[in-house]
Amino acid sequence: MFKERTERAKEKLIDPDHSDDDSPTASPARAPTPPPAPPEEPKEEEIEEQQPRLCCKVMPPRWIRALLHYRFPASIDPFTNLVYVLWLFFVTLAWNWNMWLIPVRWAFPYQTPSNIYLWLVTDYLCDLIYILDILVFQPRLQFVRSGDIVFDKKDMRFTNKGDLLIGQLLATVKHTIMLFRLLFRQQLKCHLSSILQIMSFFEFNDRLEGILTKAYVYRVIRTTTYLLYCLHCNACLYYWGSAYEGLGSTQWVYDGQGNSYIRCYYFAVKTLITIGGLPDPTTLFEIIFQLINYFVGVFAFSIMIGQMRDVVGAATAGQTYYRACMDNTVKYMASYRIPKDVQNRVKTWYNYTWQSQGMLDEQELLVQLPDKMRLDIAVDVNYDIVSKVSLFQGCDRQMIFDMLKRLRSVVYLPGDYVCKKGEVGREMYIIKAGEVQVVGGPDGKTVFVTLRAGSVFGEISLLAVGGGNRRTANVVAHGFANLFILDKKDLNEILVHYPESQKLLRKKARLDRGIKTTIQFTIFRV
């Protein structure tokens, strides 16, 4: 009553014209003069009639209009901005073009006066990408200074000032070299500005691995590319050595027959991988070249194999841990002569848990995270299920958040007893997926009720309603059931800080106990 009076008084103070029945009726206010109607905009047909008719009317596609209206951001987050990752892809593409083609143009006679302009167009296109990266993207990258993220344009430009000057200097040198090449027709094959972009290549690798769900696939591809690039450089060096000695001058050098790059690449593969079957070198230059090839091949190939092993091992670390746990459990059960049916159920539990979750314990992944991040993940994963539970409706929202961090996910096999009547209740269960059945009767197999996802059981014993904490019914998993478990100790630690929610939970549990007792008594009499 006091609350209603307060609300009525508040309404009177806020809007005296709308009072209750006891107050005098307010005089009707004069209707405000409607504003003048805005002039109607001419339709597109009328505009077309007023304008002089053109021979054709071209409407650009929607993506082109969106691109024209796009405004470049003042600052870029290099860790989360996907547009920046896409731009790094183009920078990396240009860098790879130079790193792969520079040795080819230096060693093989593929660059000729007839196609020099095609090579120059590609070079200038790569330079344009480098200049845009240095002048447009790099000065807008956010960075962390003393724990704060810096968004200021001057600070971001000052931080990238060194890279900006170096990039401009290298680009200027590159353009000067290209100019002299055009003027004097020199076959100068160097690309100095591409050296700076190696940092963009490594940055692209880090950003791409951060957004991929299976980053190990990209790591395997990248490691294989490293090996192919070593073979590529060795093939270019072999052709250069053959040209230095004279094509076809000895049995060891390239004889000039067939595709020069394929033949030299074949020689590089056999040399670096030390397959054998190569012609013996005859001159001092050939012997020294072949010795260096063998030494570099042994070290490079062993490093690549070791790196590939680490990549594959990191990718299968979770599955290796799962297999080790399962093998140790099977060995333990065999040493104690556990019955075969129990061993089979344990193996089934391991297999189903790994296939459904991809891990054995979800909490192991979240232990290293801060408490706030664990709460955010728990809310995103489990809040939709827990919020639909009728037992927790009306409770403090923060109490539910605290409870989400204490939940444990456990998988039960078909026919497993989740809890038995008369046991001491120390946990409460929330069904995440699957079904459980409340059974009883003389034979213990009569199904009283089937509980599905979002249902709660075990709360009566956990809240100790009625003076005891014994289980009041048998609960069996019907099929594979994934349940959330909340320990009594954890719940008590949470409810200490939320007394109102504790009273509400006990009241609901007491009412639920009475309903369940009535149902069980009715079923027993029937």
Short mmCIF file of N, CA and C in Angstrom, two decimals, residues 42-139:
data_model
loop_
_atom_site.label_atom_id
_atom_site.label_comp_id
_atom_site.label_asym_id
_atom_site.label_seq_id
_atom_site.Cartn_x
_atom_site.Cartn_y
_atom_site.Cartn_z
N PRO A 42 9.75 15.12 -55.29
CA PRO A 42 9.34 14.55 -56.58
C PRO A 42 9.81 13.13 -56.71
N LYS A 43 9.01 12.34 -57.34
CA LYS A 43 9.35 10.94 -57.53
C LYS A 43 10.44 10.82 -58.58
N GLU A 44 10.98 9.59 -58.61
CA GLU A 44 12.07 9.35 -59.54
C GLU A 44 11.60 9.51 -60.99
N GLU A 45 10.32 9.12 -61.26
CA GLU A 45 9.83 9.24 -62.62
C GLU A 45 9.74 10.70 -63.03
N GLU A 46 9.27 11.58 -62.06
CA GLU A 46 9.17 12.99 -62.39
C GLU A 46 10.54 13.61 -62.62
N ILE A 47 11.52 13.15 -61.80
CA ILE A 47 12.88 13.69 -61.98
C ILE A 47 13.42 13.31 -63.34
N GLU A 48 13.15 12.06 -63.70
CA GLU A 48 13.63 11.62 -65.01
C GLU A 48 12.97 12.41 -66.13
N GLU A 49 11.66 12.77 -65.94
CA GLU A 49 10.98 13.54 -66.98
C GLU A 49 11.51 14.95 -67.06
N GLN A 50 11.85 15.55 -65.86
CA GLN A 50 12.35 16.92 -65.85
C GLN A 50 13.76 17.00 -66.45
N GLN A 51 14.59 15.97 -66.13
CA GLN A 51 15.95 15.97 -66.64
C GLN A 51 15.94 15.59 -68.11
N PRO A 52 16.90 16.06 -68.82
CA PRO A 52 17.00 15.64 -70.23
C PRO A 52 17.30 14.15 -70.30
N ARG A 53 16.62 13.49 -71.14
CA ARG A 53 16.79 12.05 -71.28
C ARG A 53 18.15 11.75 -71.90
N LEU A 54 18.83 10.76 -71.27
CA LEU A 54 20.12 10.32 -71.76
C LEU A 54 19.92 9.06 -72.57
N CYS A 55 20.92 8.76 -73.34
CA CYS A 55 20.83 7.56 -74.18
C CYS A 55 20.83 6.30 -73.34
N CYS A 56 21.55 6.31 -72.22
CA CYS A 56 21.57 5.14 -71.33
C CYS A 56 21.85 5.62 -69.91
N LYS A 57 21.35 4.88 -68.97
CA LYS A 57 21.52 5.20 -67.55
C LYS A 57 22.16 4.01 -66.86
N VAL A 58 23.38 4.22 -66.31
CA VAL A 58 24.15 3.15 -65.68
C VAL A 58 24.07 3.32 -64.18
N MET A 59 23.61 2.28 -63.48
CA MET A 59 23.54 2.29 -62.03
C MET A 59 24.62 1.36 -61.49
N PRO A 60 25.58 1.87 -60.71
CA PRO A 60 26.65 0.99 -60.23
C PRO A 60 26.09 -0.05 -59.26
N PRO A 61 26.74 -1.19 -59.16
CA PRO A 61 26.29 -2.21 -58.21
C PRO A 61 26.36 -1.72 -56.77
N ARG A 62 25.70 -2.47 -55.89
CA ARG A 62 25.61 -2.05 -54.49
C ARG A 62 26.98 -2.06 -53.83
N TRP A 63 27.82 -3.07 -54.14
CA TRP A 63 29.13 -3.16 -53.47
C TRP A 63 30.03 -2.00 -53.90
N ILE A 64 29.86 -1.51 -55.13
CA ILE A 64 30.66 -0.37 -55.55
C ILE A 64 30.20 0.89 -54.81
N ARG A 65 28.88 1.06 -54.64
CA ARG A 65 28.39 2.22 -53.88
C ARG A 65 28.83 2.17 -52.43
N ALA A 66 28.81 0.94 -51.84
CA ALA A 66 29.28 0.80 -50.46
C ALA A 66 30.77 1.12 -50.36
N LEU A 67 31.53 0.74 -51.39
CA LEU A 67 32.96 1.03 -51.39
C LEU A 67 33.22 2.52 -51.53
N LEU A 68 32.39 3.21 -52.32
CA LEU A 68 32.56 4.65 -52.47
C LEU A 68 32.22 5.41 -51.20
N HIS A 69 31.26 4.90 -50.42
CA HIS A 69 30.85 5.58 -49.18
C HIS A 69 31.68 5.13 -47.98
N TYR A 70 32.63 4.22 -48.20
CA TYR A 70 33.44 3.73 -47.08
C TYR A 70 34.41 4.80 -46.61
N ARG A 71 34.53 4.99 -45.33
CA ARG A 71 35.44 5.95 -44.74
C ARG A 71 36.54 5.20 -44.00
N PHE A 72 37.77 5.53 -44.33
CA PHE A 72 38.91 4.83 -43.72
C PHE A 72 39.00 5.20 -42.24
N PRO A 73 39.20 4.21 -41.34
CA PRO A 73 39.24 4.52 -39.91
C PRO A 73 40.47 5.34 -39.55
N ALA A 74 40.30 6.16 -38.51
CA ALA A 74 41.42 6.99 -38.05
C ALA A 74 42.48 6.16 -37.36
N SER A 75 42.08 5.06 -36.71
CA SER A 75 43.04 4.16 -36.06
C SER A 75 42.61 2.73 -36.32
N ILE A 76 43.58 1.82 -36.35
CA ILE A 76 43.35 0.42 -36.69
C ILE A 76 43.90 -0.44 -35.56
N ASP A 77 43.07 -1.37 -35.11
CA ASP A 77 43.53 -2.35 -34.14
C ASP A 77 44.17 -3.51 -34.90
N PRO A 78 45.48 -3.69 -34.82
CA PRO A 78 46.13 -4.72 -35.65
C PRO A 78 45.80 -6.15 -35.23
N PHE A 79 45.18 -6.34 -34.06
CA PHE A 79 44.92 -7.70 -33.59
C PHE A 79 43.51 -8.19 -33.93
N THR A 80 42.57 -7.28 -34.12
CA THR A 80 41.18 -7.69 -34.33
C THR A 80 40.59 -7.19 -35.64
N ASN A 81 41.23 -6.28 -36.32
CA ASN A 81 40.67 -5.71 -37.55
C ASN A 81 40.94 -6.67 -38.71
N LEU A 82 39.87 -7.24 -39.26
CA LEU A 82 40.01 -8.20 -40.36
C LEU A 82 40.42 -7.51 -41.66
N VAL A 83 40.04 -6.24 -41.83
CA VAL A 83 40.46 -5.50 -43.02
C VAL A 83 41.98 -5.35 -43.06
N TYR A 84 42.56 -5.11 -41.89
CA TYR A 84 44.01 -5.00 -41.83
C TYR A 84 44.68 -6.34 -42.14
N VAL A 85 44.10 -7.44 -41.68
CA VAL A 85 44.64 -8.77 -42.00
C VAL A 85 44.55 -9.02 -43.51
N LEU A 86 43.44 -8.60 -44.12
CA LEU A 86 43.30 -8.74 -45.57
C LEU A 86 44.34 -7.90 -46.30
N TRP A 87 44.60 -6.70 -45.80
CA TRP A 87 45.62 -5.87 -46.43
C TRP A 87 47.00 -6.49 -46.27
N LEU A 88 47.29 -7.07 -45.10
CA LEU A 88 48.57 -7.76 -44.92
C LEU A 88 48.72 -8.93 -45.89
N PHE A 89 47.60 -9.54 -46.27
CA PHE A 89 47.66 -10.61 -47.25
C PHE A 89 48.19 -10.09 -48.59
N PHE A 90 47.72 -8.92 -49.02
CA PHE A 90 48.20 -8.35 -50.28
C PHE A 90 49.66 -7.93 -50.16
N VAL A 91 50.05 -7.37 -49.02
CA VAL A 91 51.46 -7.01 -48.83
C VAL A 91 52.33 -8.26 -48.87
N THR A 92 51.88 -9.32 -48.21
CA THR A 92 52.63 -10.58 -48.22
C THR A 92 52.69 -11.19 -49.61
N LEU A 93 51.60 -11.03 -50.36
CA LEU A 93 51.58 -11.54 -51.74
C LEU A 93 52.63 -10.81 -52.59
N ALA A 94 52.69 -9.48 -52.46
CA ALA A 94 53.69 -8.72 -53.20
C ALA A 94 55.10 -9.08 -52.75
N TRP A 95 55.28 -9.27 -51.44
CA TRP A 95 56.60 -9.63 -50.93
C TRP A 95 57.03 -11.00 -51.44
N ASN A 96 56.13 -11.96 -51.47
CA ASN A 96 56.46 -13.29 -51.98
C ASN A 96 56.78 -13.24 -53.48
N TRP A 97 56.08 -12.40 -54.21
CA TRP A 97 56.38 -12.27 -55.63
C TRP A 97 57.84 -11.85 -55.83
N ASN A 98 58.28 -10.87 -55.04
CA ASN A 98 59.66 -10.40 -55.17
C ASN A 98 60.66 -11.44 -54.68
N MET A 99 60.37 -12.08 -53.55
CA MET A 99 61.33 -13.03 -52.99
C MET A 99 61.47 -14.28 -53.86
N TRP A 100 60.44 -14.67 -54.55
CA TRP A 100 60.53 -15.84 -55.42
C TRP A 100 61.08 -15.48 -56.80
N LEU A 101 60.75 -14.30 -57.30
CA LEU A 101 61.14 -13.95 -58.67
C LEU A 101 62.48 -13.26 -58.77
N ILE A 102 62.97 -12.65 -57.68
CA ILE A 102 64.29 -12.01 -57.75
C ILE A 102 65.38 -13.02 -58.08
N PRO A 103 65.47 -14.18 -57.39
CA PRO A 103 66.51 -15.14 -57.78
C PRO A 103 66.35 -15.65 -59.21
N VAL A 104 65.08 -15.82 -59.65
CA VAL A 104 64.86 -16.33 -61.01
C VAL A 104 65.35 -15.32 -62.04
N ARG A 105 65.02 -14.04 -61.85
CA ARG A 105 65.43 -13.00 -62.80
C ARG A 105 66.93 -12.74 -62.73
N TRP A 106 67.53 -13.08 -61.59
CA TRP A 106 68.99 -12.89 -61.46
C TRP A 106 69.76 -14.02 -62.14
N ALA A 107 69.23 -15.24 -62.08
CA ALA A 107 69.98 -16.39 -62.58
C ALA A 107 69.56 -16.80 -63.99
N PHE A 108 68.27 -16.93 -64.23
CA PHE A 108 67.79 -17.46 -65.52
C PHE A 108 67.58 -16.32 -66.52
N PRO A 109 67.69 -16.61 -67.79
CA PRO A 109 67.50 -15.57 -68.82
C PRO A 109 66.04 -15.37 -69.19
N TYR A 110 65.19 -15.21 -68.17
CA TYR A 110 63.77 -15.04 -68.44
C TYR A 110 63.40 -13.58 -68.66
N GLN A 111 64.21 -12.65 -68.16
CA GLN A 111 63.94 -11.22 -68.35
C GLN A 111 64.73 -10.75 -69.57
N THR A 112 64.01 -10.38 -70.61
CA THR A 112 64.62 -9.97 -71.88
C THR A 112 64.15 -8.56 -72.24
N PRO A 113 64.82 -7.90 -73.16
CA PRO A 113 64.37 -6.55 -73.56
C PRO A 113 62.95 -6.54 -74.13
N SER A 114 62.47 -7.66 -74.62
CA SER A 114 61.12 -7.68 -75.19
C SER A 114 60.03 -7.71 -74.13
N ASN A 115 60.32 -8.29 -72.96
CA ASN A 115 59.30 -8.37 -71.92
C ASN A 115 59.66 -7.58 -70.67
N ILE A 116 60.65 -6.67 -70.79
CA ILE A 116 61.08 -5.90 -69.62
C ILE A 116 59.95 -5.05 -69.06
N TYR A 117 59.07 -4.55 -69.93
CA TYR A 117 58.01 -3.66 -69.45
C TYR A 117 56.97 -4.42 -68.64
N LEU A 118 56.73 -5.67 -68.96
CA LEU A 118 55.81 -6.47 -68.14
C LEU A 118 56.36 -6.69 -66.74
N TRP A 119 57.65 -6.95 -66.66
CA TRP A 119 58.27 -7.10 -65.33
C TRP A 119 58.21 -5.79 -64.55
N LEU A 120 58.43 -4.67 -65.25
CA LEU A 120 58.42 -3.38 -64.56
C LEU A 120 57.03 -3.01 -64.06
N VAL A 121 56.00 -3.35 -64.82
CA VAL A 121 54.64 -3.06 -64.37
C VAL A 121 54.34 -3.81 -63.08
N THR A 122 54.75 -5.07 -63.04
CA THR A 122 54.54 -5.85 -61.82
C THR A 122 55.35 -5.29 -60.66
N ASP A 123 56.59 -4.87 -60.95
CA ASP A 123 57.42 -4.28 -59.89
C ASP A 123 56.80 -3.00 -59.34
N TYR A 124 56.31 -2.16 -60.22
CA TYR A 124 55.71 -0.90 -59.75
C TYR A 124 54.41 -1.15 -59.00
N LEU A 125 53.68 -2.19 -59.39
CA LEU A 125 52.48 -2.52 -58.64
C LEU A 125 52.83 -2.97 -57.21
N CYS A 126 53.88 -3.76 -57.08
CA CYS A 126 54.34 -4.16 -55.74
C CYS A 126 54.81 -2.94 -54.94
N ASP A 127 55.54 -2.03 -55.62
CA ASP A 127 55.98 -0.81 -54.93
C ASP A 127 54.80 0.03 -54.47
N LEU A 128 53.76 0.09 -55.27
CA LEU A 128 52.57 0.84 -54.87
C LEU A 128 51.94 0.25 -53.62
N ILE A 129 51.90 -1.07 -53.53
CA ILE A 129 51.36 -1.71 -52.32
C ILE A 129 52.24 -1.38 -51.12
N TYR A 130 53.58 -1.40 -51.31
CA TYR A 130 54.47 -1.06 -50.20
C TYR A 130 54.28 0.38 -49.73
N ILE A 131 54.16 1.29 -50.69
CA ILE A 131 54.02 2.70 -50.33
C ILE A 131 52.69 2.95 -49.61
N LEU A 132 51.61 2.33 -50.08
CA LEU A 132 50.33 2.47 -49.38
C LEU A 132 50.40 1.91 -47.98
N ASP A 133 51.11 0.81 -47.82
CA ASP A 133 51.24 0.23 -46.48
C ASP A 133 52.02 1.15 -45.56
N ILE A 134 53.07 1.79 -46.08
CA ILE A 134 53.91 2.65 -45.25
C ILE A 134 53.23 3.98 -44.95
N LEU A 135 52.51 4.53 -45.92
CA LEU A 135 51.94 5.87 -45.76
C LEU A 135 50.53 5.86 -45.20
N VAL A 136 49.75 4.80 -45.44
CA VAL A 136 48.34 4.79 -45.07
C VAL A 136 48.07 3.91 -43.86
N PHE A 137 48.58 2.70 -43.87
CA PHE A 137 48.20 1.74 -42.82
C PHE A 137 49.09 1.83 -41.59
N GLN A 138 50.41 1.84 -41.80
CA GLN A 138 51.31 1.81 -40.65
C GLN A 138 51.14 3.01 -39.70
N PRO A 139 50.95 4.25 -40.20
CA PRO A 139 50.76 5.37 -39.27
C PRO A 139 49.45 5.32 -38.50
#
